[in-house]
Coordinates of C-alpha atoms and ligand atoms in Angstrom, one line a residue:
M1 CA 0.0 0.0 0.0
R2 CA 1.4 3.4 -1.0
V3 CA 0.8 6.2 1.5
L4 CA 1.5 9.9 1.0
M5 CA 1.7 11.5 4.4
V6 CA 1.3 15.3 4.5
A7 CA 2.2 17.1 7.7
S8 CA 3.4 20.6 8.6
E9 CA 6.2 19.4 11.0
A10 CA 8.1 16.2 11.6
A11 CA 10.8 15.3 14.1
P12 CA 13.8 15.5 13.9
F13 CA 13.6 18.1 11.1
A14 CA 11.1 20.7 12.5
K15 CA 9.1 20.6 15.6
T16 CA 6.8 22.7 17.8
G17 CA 4.8 20.0 19.5
G18 CA 3.5 16.4 19.4
L19 CA 2.4 16.5 15.7
A20 CA 6.1 16.5 14.8
D21 CA 6.7 13.4 17.0
V22 CA 3.8 11.6 15.3
A23 CA 4.7 12.6 11.7
G24 CA 8.4 11.7 12.4
A25 CA 7.6 8.2 13.8
L26 CA 4.4 6.9 12.2
P27 CA 5.8 6.6 8.6
S28 CA 8.5 4.2 9.8
A29 CA 6.0 2.2 11.9
L30 CA 3.8 1.9 8.8
A31 CA 6.8 0.9 6.7
R32 CA 7.6 -1.9 9.2
L33 CA 4.1 -3.2 8.4
G34 CA 4.8 -3.3 4.7
C35 CA 3.5 0.1 3.6
D36 CA 5.5 2.2 1.2
V37 CA 5.4 5.7 2.8
T38 CA 6.4 9.1 1.5
L39 CA 6.3 12.0 3.9
V40 CA 6.0 15.6 2.7
V41 CA 6.8 18.6 5.0
P42 CA 7.7 22.2 4.4
A43 CA 11.4 23.1 4.0
Y44 CA 11.5 25.6 6.9
R45 CA 14.7 27.4 7.8
E46 CA 14.9 25.1 10.8
V47 CA 15.1 22.0 8.6
F48 CA 18.4 23.2 7.1
A49 CA 19.8 24.6 10.4
K50 CA 19.8 21.2 12.0
G51 CA 22.7 19.8 9.9
L52 CA 20.7 16.7 9.0
P53 CA 21.2 15.2 5.6
V54 CA 18.7 17.1 3.4
E55 CA 19.7 17.3 -0.3
P56 CA 18.2 19.0 -3.4
T57 CA 16.5 16.5 -5.7
G58 CA 16.7 18.8 -8.7
L59 CA 12.9 18.7 -9.1
S60 CA 11.0 22.0 -9.2
F61 CA 7.7 23.2 -10.5
E62 CA 5.2 26.0 -10.3
V63 CA 2.2 26.1 -8.1
P64 CA -0.8 28.3 -8.9
M65 CA -1.6 30.9 -6.2
G66 CA -4.6 33.0 -7.2
A67 CA -3.5 34.8 -10.3
R68 CA 0.2 34.2 -9.6
R69 CA 2.5 31.1 -9.6
L70 CA 5.0 30.2 -6.8
E71 CA 7.9 28.0 -7.4
A72 CA 8.3 24.9 -5.3
R73 CA 11.8 23.3 -5.1
I74 CA 11.9 19.8 -3.7
F75 CA 14.6 18.5 -1.3
G76 CA 14.9 14.9 -0.1
G77 CA 16.0 13.0 3.0
R78 CA 15.2 9.9 5.0
L79 CA 13.6 9.5 8.4
P80 CA 15.9 8.0 11.1
G81 CA 16.1 4.3 10.7
D82 CA 15.9 4.7 6.9
A83 CA 12.4 3.2 6.6
A84 CA 10.6 6.1 4.9
R85 CA 11.5 8.9 2.4
V86 CA 10.8 12.5 3.4
Y87 CA 10.5 15.3 0.9
F88 CA 10.7 19.0 1.8
V89 CA 8.8 21.7 -0.2
A90 CA 11.0 24.8 -0.4
N91 CA 10.0 28.3 -1.3
D92 CA 12.0 30.9 0.5
G93 CA 9.2 33.5 0.6
C94 CA 6.9 31.0 2.4
F95 CA 9.2 29.0 4.6
D96 CA 12.6 30.6 5.1
R97 CA 11.5 32.2 8.3
P98 CA 12.6 32.2 12.0
T99 CA 9.7 30.1 13.2
L100 CA 7.2 27.6 11.7
Y101 CA 3.9 29.4 12.1
G102 CA 4.8 32.9 13.5
G103 CA 4.5 34.0 17.1
P104 CA 3.4 35.5 19.3
R105 CA 1.0 36.3 16.4
D106 CA 0.6 33.9 13.5
Y107 CA 2.2 35.0 10.2
A108 CA -0.4 37.1 8.3
D109 CA 0.0 35.0 5.2
N110 CA -0.4 31.6 6.7
A111 CA -3.4 30.9 4.4
E112 CA -1.1 31.4 1.4
R113 CA 1.7 29.4 2.9
F114 CA -0.4 26.4 3.6
I115 CA -2.4 26.6 0.4
F116 CA 0.9 26.5 -1.3
F117 CA 2.1 23.6 0.8
A118 CA -1.1 21.5 0.2
R119 CA -1.0 22.0 -3.5
A120 CA 2.8 21.5 -3.8
A121 CA 2.5 18.2 -1.9
L122 CA -0.1 17.0 -4.5
E123 CA 1.8 18.4 -7.4
F124 CA 4.9 16.5 -6.2
A125 CA 3.0 13.3 -5.6
G126 CA 1.4 13.5 -8.9
R127 CA 4.8 13.5 -10.6
E128 CA 5.9 10.3 -8.9
E129 CA 6.0 7.1 -11.0
R130 CA 3.6 4.9 -9.0
P131 CA 0.1 5.7 -7.8
F132 CA -0.8 6.4 -4.2
D133 CA -3.5 4.5 -2.4
I134 CA -3.8 6.8 0.7
L135 CA -3.2 10.5 1.2
H136 CA -2.9 10.8 5.0
C137 CA -3.3 14.5 6.0
H138 CA -2.5 16.0 9.4
D139 CA -4.2 19.0 10.9
W140 CA -5.4 22.2 9.3
Q141 CA -2.2 22.9 7.5
A142 CA -2.9 19.9 5.3
G143 CA -6.6 20.3 5.5
L144 CA -7.1 21.4 1.9
V145 CA -5.4 18.3 0.5
P146 CA -8.6 16.1 0.4
A147 CA -10.5 18.9 -1.4
Y148 CA -7.7 19.5 -3.9
Q149 CA -7.5 15.8 -4.7
K150 CA -11.2 15.6 -5.3
L151 CA -11.8 18.9 -7.1
V152 CA -8.6 19.9 -8.8
Y153 CA -6.2 16.9 -9.2
R154 CA -8.8 14.2 -9.8
G155 CA -7.6 13.7 -13.3
W156 CA -4.0 13.0 -12.3
P157 CA -3.3 9.3 -12.6
M158 CA -1.0 9.0 -9.6
L159 CA -3.7 10.6 -7.3
A160 CA -7.0 9.8 -8.9
G161 CA -7.6 6.4 -7.2
A162 CA -6.3 7.5 -3.8
R163 CA -8.5 7.8 -0.7
T164 CA -7.9 10.6 1.8
V165 CA -7.6 10.3 5.6
M166 CA -7.7 13.5 7.7
T167 CA -6.2 13.2 11.2
I168 CA -7.1 15.7 13.8
H169 CA -4.4 16.5 16.4
N170 CA -6.2 19.4 18.0
M171 CA -9.6 20.9 17.3
A172 CA -8.7 24.2 18.7
Y173 CA -6.5 25.0 15.7
Q174 CA -8.6 25.1 12.6
G175 CA -6.9 27.5 10.2
W176 CA -9.6 30.2 10.0
F177 CA -9.0 32.7 7.2
W178 CA -10.5 35.7 5.5
H179 CA -13.1 34.7 2.9
W180 CA -11.2 36.4 0.1
D181 CA -8.4 33.8 0.6
M182 CA -10.8 31.6 -1.4
L183 CA -9.4 33.4 -4.4
L184 CA -5.9 32.1 -3.6
T185 CA -7.1 28.5 -3.3
G186 CA -8.5 28.3 -6.9
F187 CA -11.6 26.5 -5.6
D188 CA -15.0 27.5 -7.1
W189 CA -17.0 29.9 -4.8
R190 CA -19.8 27.4 -4.8
Y191 CA -17.9 25.3 -2.2
F192 CA -17.9 28.3 0.1
N193 CA -21.0 27.3 1.9
W194 CA -21.8 26.3 5.4
R195 CA -21.8 22.6 4.7
Q196 CA -18.3 22.6 3.1
M197 CA -15.5 25.2 3.3
E198 CA -17.2 28.1 5.1
C199 CA -17.6 28.6 8.8
H200 CA -19.1 31.8 10.3
G201 CA -18.2 33.7 7.2
Q202 CA -14.6 32.5 7.1
L203 CA -12.7 30.0 5.1
N204 CA -11.9 27.1 7.5
F205 CA -9.1 24.7 6.4
L206 CA -9.8 22.0 9.0
K207 CA -13.5 21.9 8.3
T208 CA -12.7 21.6 4.6
G209 CA -10.6 18.6 5.4
L210 CA -13.3 17.0 7.6
V211 CA -15.9 17.4 4.9
F212 CA -13.8 16.2 1.9
A213 CA -11.8 13.4 3.5
D214 CA -12.9 9.8 3.0
A215 CA -12.1 9.0 6.6
I216 CA -11.4 11.0 9.7
T217 CA -9.2 10.0 12.6
T218 CA -8.1 11.6 15.8
V219 CA -5.4 10.7 18.3
S220 CA -7.3 8.9 21.0
P221 CA -10.7 7.2 21.4
T222 CA -11.8 9.4 24.2
Y223 CA -11.0 12.6 22.2
A224 CA -12.9 11.1 19.3
R225 CA -16.0 11.1 21.5
E226 CA -15.3 14.5 23.1
I227 CA -15.1 16.3 19.7
Q228 CA -18.5 15.2 18.6
Q229 CA -20.0 17.4 21.3
S230 CA -19.6 21.0 22.5
P231 CA -17.2 22.3 23.7
G232 CA -14.7 19.6 22.6
G233 CA -15.6 20.1 18.9
C234 CA -14.7 23.8 19.1
G235 CA -17.6 24.8 16.9
L236 CA -17.2 21.9 14.4
D237 CA -19.0 19.3 16.6
G238 CA -22.0 19.5 14.2
V239 CA -19.8 18.8 11.2
L240 CA -18.2 15.8 13.0
A241 CA -21.5 14.5 14.3
V242 CA -22.7 14.3 10.6
R243 CA -19.6 12.2 9.8
S244 CA -19.6 10.2 13.0
D245 CA -19.5 6.9 11.0
A246 CA -16.3 8.0 9.4
I247 CA -14.4 8.9 12.6
T248 CA -11.9 6.6 14.4
G249 CA -9.9 7.3 17.5
I250 CA -6.4 5.8 17.3
V251 CA -4.1 6.5 20.2
N252 CA -0.6 7.8 19.5
G253 CA 2.5 5.7 20.1
I254 CA 6.0 6.9 20.8
D255 CA 9.2 6.5 18.9
T256 CA 10.9 4.0 21.2
A257 CA 14.3 4.5 19.5
A258 CA 14.4 8.3 19.9
W259 CA 12.9 8.0 23.4
D260 CA 14.9 5.2 25.1
P261 CA 16.4 5.8 28.5
A262 CA 18.9 3.0 27.8
T263 CA 20.5 4.7 24.8
D264 CA 19.4 8.3 24.9
P265 CA 22.3 10.5 23.8
Y266 CA 21.0 13.4 25.8
L267 CA 21.5 11.6 29.2
P268 CA 24.7 11.4 31.1
R269 CA 24.2 7.6 31.5
G270 CA 21.8 5.1 30.1
Y271 CA 19.4 3.2 32.4
G272 CA 16.7 0.6 32.4
P273 CA 14.2 -0.7 35.0
D274 CA 17.0 -2.4 37.0
D275 CA 19.1 0.7 37.5
V276 CA 16.5 3.4 37.3
V277 CA 17.5 4.9 40.7
A278 CA 21.2 5.3 39.6
G279 CA 20.1 6.5 36.2
K280 CA 17.8 9.2 37.6
R281 CA 20.5 10.3 40.1
A282 CA 23.0 10.8 37.3
A283 CA 20.4 12.7 35.2
R284 CA 19.5 14.9 38.2
R285 CA 23.2 15.8 38.7
S286 CA 23.5 16.8 35.1
L287 CA 20.2 18.8 35.3
A288 CA 21.5 20.6 38.4
E289 CA 24.6 21.6 36.4
R290 CA 22.5 22.8 33.5
L291 CA 20.3 24.9 35.9
G292 CA 23.2 26.1 38.0
R293 CA 21.3 25.1 41.1
E294 CA 21.6 22.2 43.6
I295 CA 18.9 19.6 43.5
A296 CA 18.6 17.6 46.8
E297 CA 18.6 13.9 46.3
D298 CA 15.9 13.1 48.8
V299 CA 13.2 15.6 47.7
P300 CA 11.0 14.4 44.8
L301 CA 11.5 16.2 41.5
V302 CA 8.3 17.2 39.7
A303 CA 8.6 18.3 36.1
L304 CA 6.4 19.8 33.4
V305 CA 7.4 20.0 29.7
G306 CA 5.0 21.7 27.3
R307 CA 3.6 24.6 25.4
L308 CA 2.6 27.3 28.0
V309 CA -0.8 27.8 26.6
E310 CA -4.4 27.6 27.9
Q311 CA -4.8 24.0 26.8
K312 CA -2.1 22.7 29.1
G313 CA -3.6 23.9 32.4
I314 CA -0.6 26.0 33.5
D315 CA -3.0 28.3 35.4
L316 CA -3.7 25.3 37.7
V317 CA 0.0 24.8 38.2
I318 CA 0.7 28.4 39.0
E319 CA -2.1 28.5 41.6
M320 CA -0.9 25.1 43.0
L321 CA 2.7 26.3 43.2
G322 CA 1.7 29.4 45.0
R323 CA 0.4 27.2 47.8
M324 CA 2.8 24.3 47.7
A325 CA 6.2 25.9 47.0
G326 CA 6.8 26.8 50.6
G327 CA 6.0 23.3 51.9
G328 CA 9.3 21.7 51.0
R329 CA 7.7 18.5 49.9
A330 CA 8.9 18.7 46.3
R331 CA 11.2 20.5 43.9
F332 CA 9.7 21.8 40.6
V333 CA 11.2 22.3 37.1
I334 CA 9.2 23.6 34.2
L335 CA 10.3 23.8 30.6
G336 CA 8.2 25.5 28.0
T337 CA 7.4 28.5 25.8
G338 CA 4.1 30.1 25.1
S339 CA 2.0 33.0 26.1
V340 CA 3.9 36.0 27.5
D341 CA 1.6 36.3 30.5
T342 CA 2.2 32.7 31.5
E343 CA 5.9 32.9 31.0
E344 CA 6.0 36.0 33.2
A345 CA 3.8 34.5 36.0
L346 CA 6.0 31.4 36.1
G347 CA 9.2 33.6 36.1
R348 CA 7.9 35.5 39.1
L349 CA 7.1 32.3 41.0
A350 CA 10.6 31.0 40.3
A351 CA 12.2 34.3 41.5
E352 CA 10.2 34.1 44.7
H353 CA 11.2 30.4 45.4
P354 CA 14.7 30.1 44.0
G355 CA 15.6 26.8 45.6
V356 CA 12.3 25.2 44.9
I357 CA 11.1 26.2 41.4
N358 CA 13.1 26.5 38.2
V359 CA 11.5 27.7 35.0
V360 CA 13.3 27.4 31.7
I361 CA 11.7 29.4 28.9
G362 CA 12.6 28.0 25.5
F363 CA 12.3 25.0 23.3
D364 CA 15.1 22.6 24.1
E365 CA 14.8 19.0 22.9
G366 CA 17.8 17.8 24.9
L367 CA 16.7 19.4 28.1
A368 CA 13.2 17.8 27.7
H369 CA 14.8 14.3 27.5
L370 CA 17.0 15.1 30.5
L371 CA 14.0 16.3 32.5
F372 CA 11.9 13.1 31.9
A373 CA 14.9 11.1 33.1
A374 CA 15.6 13.3 36.2
A375 CA 12.0 13.6 37.3
D376 CA 10.1 11.4 39.7
V377 CA 6.7 12.9 38.7
V378 CA 5.6 14.7 35.5
L379 CA 2.5 17.0 35.5
V380 CA 0.0 17.0 32.6
P381 CA -3.0 18.9 34.1
S382 CA -4.5 19.7 30.7
R383 CA -7.8 21.5 30.2
Y384 CA -8.2 19.2 27.2
E385 CA -5.7 16.8 25.6
P386 CA -6.2 15.1 22.2
C387 CA -3.6 12.5 23.1
G388 CA -0.6 13.9 24.9
L389 CA 2.9 12.5 24.6
T390 CA 4.7 13.8 27.6
Q391 CA 2.9 11.4 29.9
L392 CA 4.0 8.5 27.6
Y393 CA 7.7 9.7 27.7
A394 CA 7.4 10.1 31.4
L395 CA 6.3 6.4 31.8
R396 CA 9.1 5.2 29.6
Y397 CA 11.6 7.2 31.6
G398 CA 10.3 5.9 34.9
A399 CA 8.6 9.2 36.0
I400 CA 5.0 8.9 37.2
P401 CA 2.5 11.1 35.4
I402 CA -0.2 13.2 37.2
V403 CA -2.9 13.8 34.6
R404 CA -6.3 15.3 34.3
A405 CA -9.0 12.9 33.2
T406 CA -9.5 14.3 29.6
G407 CA -8.9 13.0 26.1
G408 CA -5.9 10.7 25.5
L409 CA -4.8 11.1 29.1
V410 CA -7.8 8.9 30.1
D411 CA -6.8 6.3 27.5
T412 CA -3.1 6.2 28.5
V413 CA -2.9 6.5 32.3
V414 CA -4.5 4.3 35.0
D415 CA -5.1 6.0 38.3
A416 CA -3.3 4.4 41.3
T417 CA -6.0 3.0 43.6
P418 CA -5.6 0.0 46.0
E419 CA -7.2 -2.1 43.4
S420 CA -5.1 -1.0 40.3
L421 CA -1.9 -1.1 42.4
G422 CA -2.9 -4.6 43.5
D423 CA -3.3 -6.0 40.0
G424 CA -0.3 -4.0 38.6
R425 CA -2.4 -1.8 36.2
A426 CA -1.7 1.5 38.0
S427 CA 0.6 3.9 36.1
G428 CA -0.1 7.4 37.5
F429 CA -2.4 9.7 39.4
V430 CA -5.6 11.0 37.7
F431 CA -7.8 13.9 38.8
D432 CA -11.1 14.9 37.4
A433 CA -12.1 18.5 38.1
F434 CA -10.2 21.2 36.3
D435 CA -9.3 22.8 39.5
A436 CA -6.0 23.6 41.3
R437 CA -7.1 21.9 44.5
A438 CA -7.8 18.7 42.6
L439 CA -4.3 18.8 41.0
E440 CA -2.8 19.5 44.4
R441 CA -4.6 16.5 46.0
A442 CA -3.3 14.3 43.2
L443 CA 0.2 15.6 43.7
E444 CA -0.1 15.0 47.5
R445 CA -1.2 11.4 46.7
A446 CA 1.8 10.9 44.5
L447 CA 4.2 12.4 47.1
D448 CA 2.7 10.1 49.8
A449 CA 3.2 7.1 47.5
H450 CA 6.8 8.3 46.8
G451 CA 7.4 8.0 50.5
D452 CA 6.7 4.3 50.4
R453 CA 9.8 2.9 48.7
D454 CA 8.3 -0.5 47.7
L455 CA 5.1 0.9 46.4
W456 CA 6.9 3.5 44.3
D457 CA 9.5 1.0 43.0
G458 CA 6.6 -1.2 41.8
L459 CA 4.8 1.7 40.2
V460 CA 8.0 2.9 38.4
R461 CA 8.8 -0.7 37.2
G462 CA 5.2 -1.1 35.9
A463 CA 5.4 2.3 34.1
M464 CA 8.6 1.4 32.4
A465 CA 7.3 -2.0 31.3
R466 CA 4.3 -0.6 29.5
D467 CA 4.5 -0.8 25.7
W468 CA 3.6 2.5 24.0
S469 CA 5.6 1.7 20.8
W470 CA 3.8 2.5 17.6
D471 CA 3.3 -1.1 16.5
T472 CA -0.3 -1.6 17.8
S473 CA -1.6 1.8 16.6
A474 CA 0.2 1.6 13.3
R475 CA -1.7 -1.7 12.7
E476 CA -4.9 0.1 13.4
Y477 CA -4.0 2.7 10.8
V478 CA -3.3 0.0 8.2
R479 CA -6.6 -1.7 8.9
L480 CA -8.4 1.7 8.5
F481 CA -6.4 2.4 5.3
E482 CA -7.5 -1.0 3.9
R483 CA -11.2 -0.3 4.8
V484 CA -11.3 3.1 3.2
R485 CA -9.4 1.9 0.1
A486 CA -12.1 -0.8 -0.4
A487 CA -15.0 1.7 0.0
P488 CA -16.1 4.3 -2.6
P489 CA -14.9 7.9 -2.0
V490 CA -17.2 10.2 -0.1
D491 CA -19.6 12.2 -2.4
V492 CA -18.9 15.9 -2.1
H493 CA -21.2 17.2 -4.8
Ligands
ADP1 P1 1.3 19.2 22.1 O1 1.4 18.5 20.8 O2 -0.1 19.6 22.4 O3 2.2 20.3 22.3 P2 2.2 16.6 23.2 O4 2.3 16.2 24.6 O5 1.5 15.7 22.2 O6 1.6 18.1 23.2 O7 3.7 16.8 22.6 C1 4.6 17.8 23.0 C2 5.9 17.5 22.4 O8 6.7 18.7 22.4 C3 6.7 16.5 23.3 O9 7.7 15.8 22.5 C4 7.4 17.5 24.3 O10 8.5 16.9 24.8 C5 7.8 18.6 23.3 N1 7.9 19.9 23.9 C6 7.0 20.7 24.3 N2 7.5 21.9 24.8 C7 8.8 21.7 24.7 C8 9.9 22.6 25.1 N3 9.8 23.8 25.6 N4 11.2 22.1 24.9 C9 11.4 20.8 24.3 N5 10.4 20.0 24.0 C10 9.1 20.4 24.2
GLC2 C1 -1.6 17.8 19.4 C2 -2.3 17.6 20.8 C3 -1.6 16.5 21.6 C4 -1.2 15.3 20.7 C5 -0.4 15.8 19.6 C6 0.1 14.7 18.7 O1 -0.7 18.9 19.4 O2 -2.4 18.8 21.5 O3 -2.5 16.1 22.6 O4 -0.5 14.4 21.5 O5 -1.1 16.7 18.8 O6 -1.0 13.9 18.2

């Protein structure tokens, strides 16, 4: 089965969040199951700055953009492990910029940038020598691909027989644009209606993908249910409810080669379940050096790695820290970037409690790995969470996650109760209400458990033994691809 995967970021080439981890690992997992996978991502400045092997292919072509044409130049590389090809769409005007999407404000021309990307991905695939069976599109940035395949490229032999799968990683980011951007897309205005591309007067890229794709997936079964209602659907719950038969929730896996505490190049020393205590001690020393601060060995280390945005529940953490920092029960390290207000509020807390809280503002892959290794506990108190990957990295690195019962966090973490501890299913601490007190109580429970050496050791060993590799989920994707391939395409007329 030939799969074209279209994503706006992929590790290790360009990353702002979990989408990159998925797009960087799923192609290889599908390839291990016999799929022939080609991944297409934009050639951002970051892609070239990493020093990874990315070479020009010599292929270039023009992509229509309203009345103009933009040149796409194609670069090629391989994903780590060599199982899948990755192609990069270059256009300096669109992608040679300091960040992927802009920030703090989005780039004003993001509609144009990702219209260009979606069309260029298809123009590239249409010039390949063998036809594609599946076009697997991720998030709003690839949201126009299913519509382009059905409306514009349906006569291209390499694309005509393909089925399209739209994967939602986050309903809150939909790619809403000015209606006049329709002119850039080249689509007929008749598709700008409330059933198809339009949403409250705007052009909506994700909605377009959800309407035109032959199948829809999202990154956990619980989130698949949440988005078919308000508020989880972020205004598109009606669109999703109409297509509920086409929606599947498939939980994300993790790249067990890139995230392996035994071989992780970012750690001072590798470790496994048998020497996790020594491994964590070494990681903690190296973290202390990085931070320029001492970290006491006998105080539990609580970490959070993530985008500092409303979704991630940082407001709960700030309130909880205000009460707990003085108590001396734990040491906290937070790594993230995001909203200026949140960054400043965390900075103030860290300044008030220098020996207790460290806040590192920035995106630092190596430090993230080191933190999961050094930590005893990892916080994921999200307001909503489609899947979440940091709780999975925590488990693999022997840190116990504290999560709120939402989305993929429900599907991946089992709350420690006498019963689940007894039968070995417990893997973390789960709280329900989106409330700082509830988070605090869950953390207190974790810290109490940490005080019981045997109980904690059992929990850590159980966490590290869990298999979150991509194998199971990749098999689900293959089954889905086979199903959609056998069915007729969705009727969009
Ligand atoms: P989301 O995609 O919503 O940001 P996920 O938990 O799925 O959340 O994935 C986040 C990914 O980004 C993880 O690999 C996490 O380690 C990484 N990450 C987030 N913030 C940072 C940061 N400041 N530095 C390094 N890695 C980060
Ligand atoms: C999104 C979600 C996150 C998910 C990631 C990868 O960014 O916020 O929950 O893990 O995509 O699917």
